[in-house]
GROMACS .gro file of C-alpha atoms in nm:
model
  444
    1UNK     CA    1  -1.019   4.678  -5.264
    2UNK     CA    2  -0.946   4.558  -4.965
    3UNK     CA    3  -0.745   4.154  -4.953
    4UNK     CA    4  -0.914   4.064  -4.577
    5UNK     CA    5  -0.959   3.704  -4.491
    6UNK     CA    6  -1.339   3.586  -4.449
    7UNK     CA    7  -1.226   3.508  -4.140
    8UNK     CA    8  -1.115   3.926  -4.050
    9UNK     CA    9  -1.445   4.005  -4.206
   10UNK     CA   10  -1.684   3.786  -3.920
   11UNK     CA   11  -1.437   4.028  -3.708
   12UNK     CA   12  -1.569   4.341  -3.834
   13UNK     CA   13  -1.863   4.210  -3.854
   14UNK     CA   14  -1.840   4.117  -3.433
   15UNK     CA   15  -1.698   4.477  -3.379
   16UNK     CA   16  -1.953   4.696  -3.583
   17UNK     CA   17  -2.209   4.495  -3.342
   18UNK     CA   18  -1.976   4.565  -2.992
   19UNK     CA   19  -2.043   4.889  -3.139
   20UNK     CA   20  -2.405   4.947  -3.147
   21UNK     CA   21  -2.378   4.811  -2.790
   22UNK     CA   22  -2.147   5.054  -2.691
   23UNK     CA   23  -2.359   5.360  -2.935
   24UNK     CA   24  -2.693   5.287  -2.763
   25UNK     CA   25  -2.561   5.220  -2.350
   26UNK     CA   26  -2.422   5.574  -2.439
   27UNK     CA   27  -2.745   5.721  -2.537
   28UNK     CA   28  -2.858   5.560  -2.177
   29UNK     CA   29  -2.683   5.768  -1.951
   30UNK     CA   30  -2.740   6.056  -2.158
   31UNK     CA   31  -3.131   5.978  -2.124
   32UNK     CA   32  -3.052   5.902  -1.754
   33UNK     CA   33  -2.830   6.279  -1.784
   34UNK     CA   34  -3.126   6.435  -1.864
   35UNK     CA   35  -3.398   6.242  -1.638
   36UNK     CA   36  -3.130   6.387  -1.380
   37UNK     CA   37  -3.155   6.771  -1.490
   38UNK     CA   38  -3.493   6.752  -1.511
   39UNK     CA   39  -3.534   6.514  -1.177
   40UNK     CA   40  -3.334   6.846  -1.009
   41UNK     CA   41  -3.439   7.142  -1.181
   42UNK     CA   42  -3.811   7.048  -1.024
   43UNK     CA   43  -3.728   6.927  -0.712
   44UNK     CA   44  -3.577   7.298  -0.700
   45UNK     CA   45  -3.910   7.405  -0.775
   46UNK     CA   46  -4.102   7.226  -0.523
   47UNK     CA   47  -3.868   7.385  -0.256
   48UNK     CA   48  -4.013   7.572   0.002
   49UNK     CA   49  -4.204   7.308   0.120
   50UNK     CA   50  -4.340   7.493   0.432
   51UNK     CA   51  -4.715   7.610   0.440
   52UNK     CA   52  -4.721   7.944   0.338
   53UNK     CA   53  -4.384   7.955   0.153
   54UNK     CA   54  -4.331   8.024  -0.198
   55UNK     CA   55  -4.120   7.843  -0.417
   56UNK     CA   56  -3.905   8.013  -0.702
   57UNK     CA   57  -4.100   7.899  -0.937
   58UNK     CA   58  -4.425   8.133  -0.746
   59UNK     CA   59  -4.645   7.898  -0.637
   60UNK     CA   60  -4.679   7.753  -0.264
   61UNK     CA   61  -4.431   7.484  -0.335
   62UNK     CA   62  -4.535   7.157  -0.231
   63UNK     CA   63  -4.546   6.894   0.065
   64UNK     CA   64  -4.332   6.751   0.235
   65UNK     CA   65  -4.375   6.440   0.082
   66UNK     CA   66  -4.369   6.478  -0.238
   67UNK     CA   67  -4.071   6.658  -0.204
   68UNK     CA   68  -3.935   6.308  -0.060
   69UNK     CA   69  -4.029   6.171  -0.338
   70UNK     CA   70  -3.882   6.376  -0.603
   71UNK     CA   71  -3.586   6.398  -0.379
   72UNK     CA   72  -3.579   5.986  -0.397
   73UNK     CA   73  -3.612   5.975  -0.729
   74UNK     CA   74  -3.326   6.201  -0.824
   75UNK     CA   75  -3.134   5.920  -0.598
   76UNK     CA   76  -3.275   5.617  -0.814
   77UNK     CA   77  -3.164   5.778  -1.106
   78UNK     CA   78  -2.825   5.885  -1.081
   79UNK     CA   79  -2.776   5.481  -0.943
   80UNK     CA   80  -2.893   5.434  -1.304
   81UNK     CA   81  -2.675   5.627  -1.377
   82UNK     CA   82  -2.362   5.495  -1.167
   83UNK     CA   83  -2.434   5.143  -1.327
   84UNK     CA   84  -2.467   5.215  -1.669
   85UNK     CA   85  -2.091   5.375  -1.655
   86UNK     CA   86  -1.979   5.030  -1.458
   87UNK     CA   87  -2.120   4.873  -1.811
   88UNK     CA   88  -1.945   5.150  -2.058
   89UNK     CA   89  -1.633   5.126  -1.793
   90UNK     CA   90  -1.664   4.790  -1.901
   91UNK     CA   91  -1.746   4.721  -2.246
   92UNK     CA   92  -1.469   4.946  -2.295
   93UNK     CA   93  -1.269   4.733  -2.148
   94UNK     CA   94  -1.278   4.480  -2.413
   95UNK     CA   95  -1.316   4.704  -2.687
   96UNK     CA   96  -0.925   4.787  -2.559
   97UNK     CA   97  -0.877   4.395  -2.548
   98UNK     CA   98  -0.955   4.375  -2.909
   99UNK     CA   99  -0.694   4.609  -3.078
  100UNK     CA  100  -0.584   4.485  -3.379
  101UNK     CA  101  -0.227   4.336  -3.386
  102UNK     CA  102  -0.017   4.399  -3.724
  103UNK     CA  103   0.263   4.315  -3.808
  104UNK     CA  104   0.525   4.473  -3.972
  105UNK     CA  105   0.579   4.337  -4.266
  106UNK     CA  106   0.218   4.317  -4.376
  107UNK     CA  107   0.297   4.716  -4.314
  108UNK     CA  108   0.473   4.934  -4.619
  109UNK     CA  109   0.556   5.294  -4.619
  110UNK     CA  110   0.585   5.570  -4.791
  111UNK     CA  111   0.686   5.968  -4.712
  112UNK     CA  112   0.738   6.103  -4.376
  113UNK     CA  113   0.466   6.322  -4.345
  114UNK     CA  114   0.528   6.461  -4.065
  115UNK     CA  115   0.815   6.504  -3.765
  116UNK     CA  116   0.810   6.582  -3.320
  117UNK     CA  117   1.022   6.495  -3.035
  118UNK     CA  118   0.945   6.175  -2.944
  119UNK     CA  119   0.715   6.026  -3.359
  120UNK     CA  120   0.740   6.044  -3.655
  121UNK     CA  121   0.454   6.010  -3.931
  122UNK     CA  122   0.410   5.838  -4.262
  123UNK     CA  123   0.202   5.765  -4.537
  124UNK     CA  124   0.145   5.432  -4.518
  125UNK     CA  125  -0.013   5.143  -4.713
  126UNK     CA  126  -0.173   4.894  -4.494
  127UNK     CA  127  -0.501   4.702  -4.667
  128UNK     CA  128  -0.568   5.033  -4.768
  129UNK     CA  129  -0.368   5.434  -4.748
  130UNK     CA  130  -0.333   5.485  -4.395
  131UNK     CA  131  -0.110   5.684  -4.182
  132UNK     CA  132   0.157   5.547  -3.925
  133UNK     CA  133   0.227   5.651  -3.674
  134UNK     CA  134   0.605   5.500  -3.555
  135UNK     CA  135   0.837   5.626  -3.165
  136UNK     CA  136   1.112   5.679  -3.266
  137UNK     CA  137   1.486   5.508  -3.223
  138UNK     CA  138   1.570   5.785  -2.952
  139UNK     CA  139   1.312   5.846  -2.678
  140UNK     CA  140   1.192   5.433  -2.711
  141UNK     CA  141   1.425   5.372  -2.336
  142UNK     CA  142   1.168   5.582  -2.162
  143UNK     CA  143   0.943   5.417  -2.035
  144UNK     CA  144   0.713   5.741  -1.997
  145UNK     CA  145   0.685   5.756  -2.325
  146UNK     CA  146   0.695   5.418  -2.469
  147UNK     CA  147   0.346   5.319  -2.189
  148UNK     CA  148   0.151   5.699  -2.344
  149UNK     CA  149   0.264   5.554  -2.694
  150UNK     CA  150   0.060   5.284  -2.598
  151UNK     CA  151  -0.189   5.429  -2.366
  152UNK     CA  152  -0.309   5.599  -2.668
  153UNK     CA  153  -0.370   5.290  -2.898
  154UNK     CA  154  -0.555   5.121  -2.710
  155UNK     CA  155  -0.790   5.458  -2.595
  156UNK     CA  156  -0.830   5.571  -2.938
  157UNK     CA  157  -1.000   5.198  -2.981
  158UNK     CA  158  -1.231   5.200  -2.722
  159UNK     CA  159  -1.374   5.535  -2.885
  160UNK     CA  160  -1.672   5.513  -3.156
  161UNK     CA  161  -1.713   5.849  -3.266
  162UNK     CA  162  -1.688   6.008  -3.639
  163UNK     CA  163  -1.458   6.239  -3.481
  164UNK     CA  164  -1.227   6.103  -3.324
  165UNK     CA  165  -0.918   5.962  -3.568
  166UNK     CA  166  -0.969   5.562  -3.617
  167UNK     CA  167  -0.750   5.294  -3.536
  168UNK     CA  168  -0.665   4.954  -3.667
  169UNK     CA  169  -0.402   4.855  -3.528
  170UNK     CA  170  -0.108   4.869  -3.337
  171UNK     CA  171   0.209   4.669  -3.332
  172UNK     CA  172   0.431   4.657  -3.027
  173UNK     CA  173   0.732   4.518  -3.157
  174UNK     CA  174   0.790   4.846  -3.364
  175UNK     CA  175   0.620   5.113  -3.195
  176UNK     CA  176   0.417   5.174  -3.480
  177UNK     CA  177  -0.011   5.350  -3.461
  178UNK     CA  178  -0.182   5.222  -3.716
  179UNK     CA  179  -0.443   5.518  -3.811
  180UNK     CA  180  -0.649   5.635  -4.094
  181UNK     CA  181  -0.493   5.901  -4.312
  182UNK     CA  182  -0.663   6.262  -4.294
  183UNK     CA  183  -0.469   6.448  -4.607
  184UNK     CA  184  -0.726   6.794  -4.638
  185UNK     CA  185  -0.460   6.937  -4.323
  186UNK     CA  186  -0.501   7.056  -4.006
  187UNK     CA  187  -0.701   7.286  -3.883
  188UNK     CA  188  -0.370   7.524  -3.763
  189UNK     CA  189  -0.320   7.536  -4.084
  190UNK     CA  190  -0.656   7.702  -4.287
  191UNK     CA  191  -0.620   7.922  -3.964
  192UNK     CA  192  -0.294   8.038  -4.039
  193UNK     CA  193  -0.339   8.049  -4.427
  194UNK     CA  194  -0.044   8.216  -4.627
  195UNK     CA  195  -0.218   8.473  -4.666
  196UNK     CA  196  -0.332   8.493  -4.394
  197UNK     CA  197  -0.760   8.487  -4.389
  198UNK     CA  198  -1.024   8.508  -4.088
  199UNK     CA  199  -1.321   8.293  -4.056
  200UNK     CA  200  -1.621   8.403  -4.137
  201UNK     CA  201  -1.869   8.349  -3.801
  202UNK     CA  202  -2.055   8.129  -3.939
  203UNK     CA  203  -1.800   7.834  -4.006
  204UNK     CA  204  -1.625   7.972  -3.692
  205UNK     CA  205  -1.963   7.787  -3.551
  206UNK     CA  206  -1.980   7.452  -3.799
  207UNK     CA  207  -1.654   7.436  -3.658
  208UNK     CA  208  -1.679   7.473  -3.306
  209UNK     CA  209  -2.020   7.298  -3.316
  210UNK     CA  210  -1.860   6.955  -3.462
  211UNK     CA  211  -1.563   7.002  -3.176
  212UNK     CA  212  -1.882   7.025  -2.862
  213UNK     CA  213  -1.974   6.664  -3.012
  214UNK     CA  214  -1.711   6.523  -3.024
  215UNK     CA  215  -1.582   6.605  -2.595
  216UNK     CA  216  -1.927   6.589  -2.600
  217UNK     CA  217  -1.887   6.245  -2.631
  218UNK     CA  218  -1.560   6.159  -2.517
  219UNK     CA  219  -1.743   6.336  -2.179
  220UNK     CA  220  -2.011   6.057  -2.172
  221UNK     CA  221  -1.740   5.805  -2.125
  222UNK     CA  222  -1.537   6.041  -1.950
  223UNK     CA  223  -1.232   6.067  -2.098
  224UNK     CA  224  -1.076   6.407  -2.052
  225UNK     CA  225  -0.806   6.458  -2.427
  226UNK     CA  226  -0.638   6.757  -2.197
  227UNK     CA  227  -0.523   6.912  -2.560
  228UNK     CA  228  -0.798   7.104  -2.744
  229UNK     CA  229  -0.631   7.311  -2.983
  230UNK     CA  230  -0.571   7.345  -3.420
  231UNK     CA  231  -0.291   7.126  -3.491
  232UNK     CA  232  -0.469   6.829  -3.325
  233UNK     CA  233  -0.795   6.844  -3.513
  234UNK     CA  234  -0.788   6.708  -3.794
  235UNK     CA  235  -1.008   6.813  -4.180
  236UNK     CA  236  -1.145   6.542  -4.453
  237UNK     CA  237  -1.210   6.667  -4.778
  238UNK     CA  238  -1.481   6.681  -4.623
  239UNK     CA  239  -1.487   7.000  -4.396
  240UNK     CA  240  -1.533   6.700  -4.108
  241UNK     CA  241  -1.305   6.742  -3.819
  242UNK     CA  242  -1.124   6.443  -3.689
  243UNK     CA  243  -0.965   6.493  -3.312
  244UNK     CA  244  -0.564   6.327  -3.278
  245UNK     CA  245  -0.366   6.322  -3.089
  246UNK     CA  246  -0.446   6.104  -2.720
  247UNK     CA  247  -0.135   6.158  -2.601
  248UNK     CA  248  -0.252   6.339  -2.280
  249UNK     CA  249  -0.595   6.214  -2.313
  250UNK     CA  250  -0.662   6.060  -1.914
  251UNK     CA  251  -1.012   5.889  -1.879
  252UNK     CA  252  -1.197   6.036  -1.536
  253UNK     CA  253  -1.217   5.807  -1.200
  254UNK     CA  254  -1.537   5.996  -0.969
  255UNK     CA  255  -1.522   6.401  -0.973
  256UNK     CA  256  -1.272   6.467  -1.087
  257UNK     CA  257  -0.896   6.374  -1.293
  258UNK     CA  258  -0.699   6.048  -1.188
  259UNK     CA  259  -0.338   6.176  -1.270
  260UNK     CA  260   0.020   6.238  -1.037
  261UNK     CA  261  -0.025   6.613  -1.169
  262UNK     CA  262  -0.279   6.816  -1.371
  263UNK     CA  263  -0.013   7.068  -1.513
  264UNK     CA  264  -0.019   6.953  -1.913
  265UNK     CA  265  -0.157   7.093  -2.198
  266UNK     CA  266  -0.031   7.327  -2.445
  267UNK     CA  267  -0.039   7.600  -2.265
  268UNK     CA  268  -0.190   7.885  -2.497
  269UNK     CA  269  -0.505   7.673  -2.441
  270UNK     CA  270  -0.471   7.504  -2.101
  271UNK     CA  271  -0.684   7.652  -1.877
  272UNK     CA  272  -0.631   7.833  -1.478
  273UNK     CA  273  -0.680   7.552  -1.275
  274UNK     CA  274  -0.396   7.343  -1.485
  275UNK     CA  275  -0.147   7.566  -1.373
  276UNK     CA  276  -0.211   7.517  -1.050
  277UNK     CA  277  -0.272   7.227  -1.061
  278UNK     CA  278  -0.558   7.129  -0.826
  279UNK     CA  279  -0.791   6.876  -0.921
  280UNK     CA  280  -0.898   6.899  -1.298
  281UNK     CA  281  -1.236   6.831  -1.488
  282UNK     CA  282  -1.359   6.766  -1.788
  283UNK     CA  283  -1.391   7.111  -1.787
  284UNK     CA  284  -1.054   7.227  -1.909
  285UNK     CA  285  -1.125   7.104  -2.305
  286UNK     CA  286  -1.426   7.341  -2.269
  287UNK     CA  287  -1.159   7.627  -2.190
  288UNK     CA  288  -0.983   7.530  -2.451
  289UNK     CA  289  -1.310   7.508  -2.687
  290UNK     CA  290  -1.305   7.870  -2.616
  291UNK     CA  291  -0.927   7.954  -2.646
  292UNK     CA  292  -0.975   7.773  -3.015
  293UNK     CA  293  -1.282   7.982  -3.082
  294UNK     CA  294  -1.055   8.322  -3.037
  295UNK     CA  295  -0.847   8.188  -3.290
  296UNK     CA  296  -1.055   8.099  -3.502
  297UNK     CA  297  -1.205   8.419  -3.477
  298UNK     CA  298  -0.891   8.644  -3.492
  299UNK     CA  299  -0.666   8.393  -3.702
  300UNK     CA  300  -0.426   8.524  -3.365
  301UNK     CA  301  -0.250   8.271  -3.216
  302UNK     CA  302  -0.355   8.347  -2.851
  303UNK     CA  303  -0.081   8.513  -2.648
  304UNK     CA  304   0.098   8.533  -2.874
  305UNK     CA  305   0.526   8.628  -2.764
  306UNK     CA  306   0.440   8.577  -2.442
  307UNK     CA  307   0.619   8.223  -2.239
  308UNK     CA  308   0.536   7.971  -2.058
  309UNK     CA  309   0.557   8.142  -1.720
  310UNK     CA  310   0.371   8.519  -1.845
  311UNK     CA  311   0.093   8.323  -2.011
  312UNK     CA  312   0.026   8.144  -1.639
  313UNK     CA  313   0.073   8.479  -1.452
  314UNK     CA  314  -0.207   8.615  -1.700
  315UNK     CA  315  -0.388   8.255  -1.752
  316UNK     CA  316  -0.398   8.148  -1.364
  317UNK     CA  317  -0.377   8.482  -1.161
  318UNK     CA  318  -0.478   8.735  -1.306
  319UNK     CA  319  -0.738   8.628  -1.489
  320UNK     CA  320  -0.694   8.791  -1.809
  321UNK     CA  321  -0.885   8.679  -2.143
  322UNK     CA  322  -0.765   8.747  -2.529
  323UNK     CA  323  -1.001   9.051  -2.662
  324UNK     CA  324  -1.258   8.907  -2.815
  325UNK     CA  325  -1.279   9.144  -3.123
  326UNK     CA  326  -1.625   9.450  -3.180
  327UNK     CA  327  -1.758   9.279  -3.395
  328UNK     CA  328  -1.846   8.904  -3.243
  329UNK     CA  329  -2.217   8.842  -3.210
  330UNK     CA  330  -2.319   8.891  -2.897
  331UNK     CA  331  -2.468   8.483  -2.880
  332UNK     CA  332  -2.061   8.351  -3.019
  333UNK     CA  333  -1.953   8.637  -2.698
  334UNK     CA  334  -2.089   8.593  -2.499
  335UNK     CA  335  -2.016   8.157  -2.493
  336UNK     CA  336  -1.683   8.234  -2.503
  337UNK     CA  337  -1.701   8.444  -2.235
  338UNK     CA  338  -1.888   8.124  -2.065
  339UNK     CA  339  -1.642   7.885  -2.166
  340UNK     CA  340  -1.335   8.014  -1.997
  341UNK     CA  341  -1.514   8.140  -1.696
  342UNK     CA  342  -1.265   8.114  -1.418
  343UNK     CA  343  -1.453   7.921  -1.188
  344UNK     CA  344  -1.526   7.484  -1.430
  345UNK     CA  345  -1.847   7.483  -1.322
  346UNK     CA  346  -1.969   7.764  -1.421
  347UNK     CA  347  -1.810   7.662  -1.844
  348UNK     CA  348  -2.108   7.502  -2.019
  349UNK     CA  349  -2.156   7.126  -2.073
  350UNK     CA  350  -2.045   7.002  -2.444
  351UNK     CA  351  -2.392   6.879  -2.427
  352UNK     CA  352  -2.472   7.250  -2.406
  353UNK     CA  353  -2.231   7.422  -2.622
  354UNK     CA  354  -2.441   7.196  -2.897
  355UNK     CA  355  -2.760   7.349  -2.740
  356UNK     CA  356  -2.679   7.727  -2.759
  357UNK     CA  357  -2.445   7.707  -3.048
  358UNK     CA  358  -2.792   7.550  -3.226
  359UNK     CA  359  -2.970   7.859  -3.134
  360UNK     CA  360  -2.753   8.031  -3.363
  361UNK     CA  361  -2.886   7.799  -3.670
  362UNK     CA  362  -2.537   7.637  -3.717
  363UNK     CA  363  -2.661   7.199  -3.601
  364UNK     CA  364  -2.359   6.980  -3.547
  365UNK     CA  365  -2.200   6.802  -3.855
  366UNK     CA  366  -2.207   6.500  -3.666
  367UNK     CA  367  -2.543   6.480  -3.598
  368UNK     CA  368  -2.696   6.476  -3.884
  369UNK     CA  369  -2.417   6.177  -3.922
  370UNK     CA  370  -2.551   6.063  -3.647
  371UNK     CA  371  -3.021   6.110  -3.770
  372UNK     CA  372  -2.888   5.936  -4.104
  373UNK     CA  373  -2.703   5.697  -3.949
  374UNK     CA  374  -3.079   5.608  -3.773
  375UNK     CA  375  -3.287   5.623  -4.106
  376UNK     CA  376  -3.094   5.405  -4.286
  377UNK     CA  377  -3.136   5.143  -3.968
  378UNK     CA  378  -3.474   5.175  -3.949
  379UNK     CA  379  -3.459   5.104  -4.324
  380UNK     CA  380  -3.279   4.789  -4.222
  381UNK     CA  381  -3.434   4.681  -3.959
  382UNK     CA  382  -3.754   4.724  -4.198
  383UNK     CA  383  -3.638   4.597  -4.475
  384UNK     CA  384  -3.475   4.237  -4.292
  385UNK     CA  385  -3.870   4.194  -4.118
  386UNK     CA  386  -4.042   4.140  -4.504
  387UNK     CA  387  -3.766   3.921  -4.577
  388UNK     CA  388  -3.820   3.546  -4.566
  389UNK     CA  389  -3.626   3.424  -4.763
  390UNK     CA  390  -3.325   3.279  -4.520
  391UNK     CA  391  -3.013   3.250  -4.832
  392UNK     CA  392  -3.141   3.603  -4.942
  393UNK     CA  393  -3.048   3.712  -4.561
  394UNK     CA  394  -2.708   3.472  -4.489
  395UNK     CA  395  -2.598   3.730  -4.824
  396UNK     CA  396  -2.672   3.988  -4.728
  397UNK     CA  397  -2.539   3.936  -4.406
  398UNK     CA  398  -2.167   3.813  -4.582
  399UNK     CA  399  -2.190   4.099  -4.804
  400UNK     CA  400  -2.302   4.401  -4.569
  401UNK     CA  401  -1.954   4.245  -4.342
  402UNK     CA  402  -1.696   4.273  -4.713
  403UNK     CA  403  -1.853   4.656  -4.661
  404UNK     CA  404  -1.835   4.691  -4.307
  405UNK     CA  405  -1.466   4.573  -4.333
  406UNK     CA  406  -1.370   4.831  -4.642
  407UNK     CA  407  -1.526   5.117  -4.466
  408UNK     CA  408  -1.390   5.036  -4.158
  409UNK     CA  409  -1.005   5.034  -4.320
  410UNK     CA  410  -1.115   5.317  -4.457
  411UNK     CA  411  -1.230   5.517  -4.174
  412UNK     CA  412  -1.595   5.547  -4.380
  413UNK     CA  413  -1.790   5.398  -4.139
  414UNK     CA  414  -2.089   5.567  -4.000
  415UNK     CA  415  -2.101   5.640  -3.698
  416UNK     CA  416  -2.130   5.489  -3.415
  417UNK     CA  417  -2.125   5.715  -3.149
  418UNK     CA  418  -2.313   5.979  -3.030
  419UNK     CA  419  -2.553   6.312  -3.057
  420UNK     CA  420  -0.744   6.640  -4.075
  421UNK     CA  421  -0.310   6.788  -4.137
  422UNK     CA  422  -0.124   6.745  -3.875
  423UNK     CA  423   0.235   6.905  -3.941
  424UNK     CA  424   0.410   6.727  -3.643
  425UNK     CA  425   0.237   6.471  -3.458
  426UNK     CA  426   0.193   6.135  -3.552
  427UNK     CA  427  -0.125   6.189  -3.735
  428UNK     CA  428   0.066   6.435  -4.008
  429UNK     CA  429  -0.060   6.455  -4.288
  430UNK     CA  430   0.039   6.825  -4.433
  431UNK     CA  431   0.387   6.988  -4.469
  432UNK     CA  432   0.629   7.015  -4.135
  433UNK     CA  433   0.631   7.268  -3.946
  434UNK     CA  434   0.768   7.253  -3.575
  435UNK     CA  435   0.542   7.092  -3.294
  436UNK     CA  436   0.458   7.366  -3.079
  437UNK     CA  437   0.588   7.186  -2.686
  438UNK     CA  438   0.325   7.046  -2.414
  439UNK     CA  439   0.344   7.037  -2.075
  440UNK     CA  440   0.361   6.688  -2.036
  441UNK     CA  441   0.425   6.710  -1.678
  442UNK     CA  442   0.133   6.405  -1.589
  443UNK     CA  443   0.069   6.100  -1.587
  444UNK     CA  444  -0.278   5.865  -1.584
   0.00000   0.00000   0.00000
């Protein structure tokens, strides 16, 4: 069991409350964005407003007064979105401040699971089994790598989605990042198993829907991962994906990512605008998702055998994309083409990707988890309202806090967000392989 004090139970219960408040605020933002899109479409349908002219919808258009009212309605909705985003930023800043400080002598390191250029990962024990990412001694004098390591810890702690690797705490003195352990291997290992076996189309859609769900959540939080690839997607024993390695992740402030350089990521999966070091948005993650889909369909590495300069020329200059297998269902093939469109604004959002995959008959596993969560919350609420015994309620709260602590430490806490082993990365849980080099010139 988990050997935790009563004080820690209160701390976890408080954390659970903050998580729920953040989830509600994210859902409010999502609803407002839907209303904005609907309002903008309605305003477009009412144009033109000159007498006798026909609107795009086929009607004569609305009077100028109604058009002005619709524009004002959309403007007010956008102002509310900005207010919600400010509240979200404050809530996530507070979540960062609650990163649990862990002492290294409370951690028992076990076998090494993998090693990369800058860090190594061990299986470990901290109350319960966990994984520990440790920055290598040789790079601790590298200010950039230390900052990236610390930023990953604080960023991950403020993200609350069942598809994002859960961080328990951080040891600043010894540069240790304590996370949940994922024992099912990485998506890379599944795709490139020996002997190789291409995934069935439905499995490709299932994994793609999970990644899209994770990206939908991150992008609502104004976080761009910038390194979506199979090695960074861990698979648990239930077949659920966990996105890891947020070392290159950035928070979007305004319309674009604010970095010294946008030339960052793993070349095989990088969008053309990243190669050109242009202003980037969250749509670079959507491009990477398309390359991931292609890799799952074919069982091949994108641009295998090509060097960095060749890939950059093909993607950013010549506008080339890998050939989609002929047997790919038409809706999936079109979704891939849209996701790797050369113009970022023409790529669908993560929410749109989710909807299009759902139209193909596959719903995100995380959506099912959220629906179950909402049902459980409703049942608990009804149970509390029907209970009149204060003593029973107090006991229930104490038991609930203890249960939350166990699930928090084990990584099995029900999803708090919206609608793995990587061999050479900090969260690896499988056999070691050489990690594909990243382009890491950017610093958030």
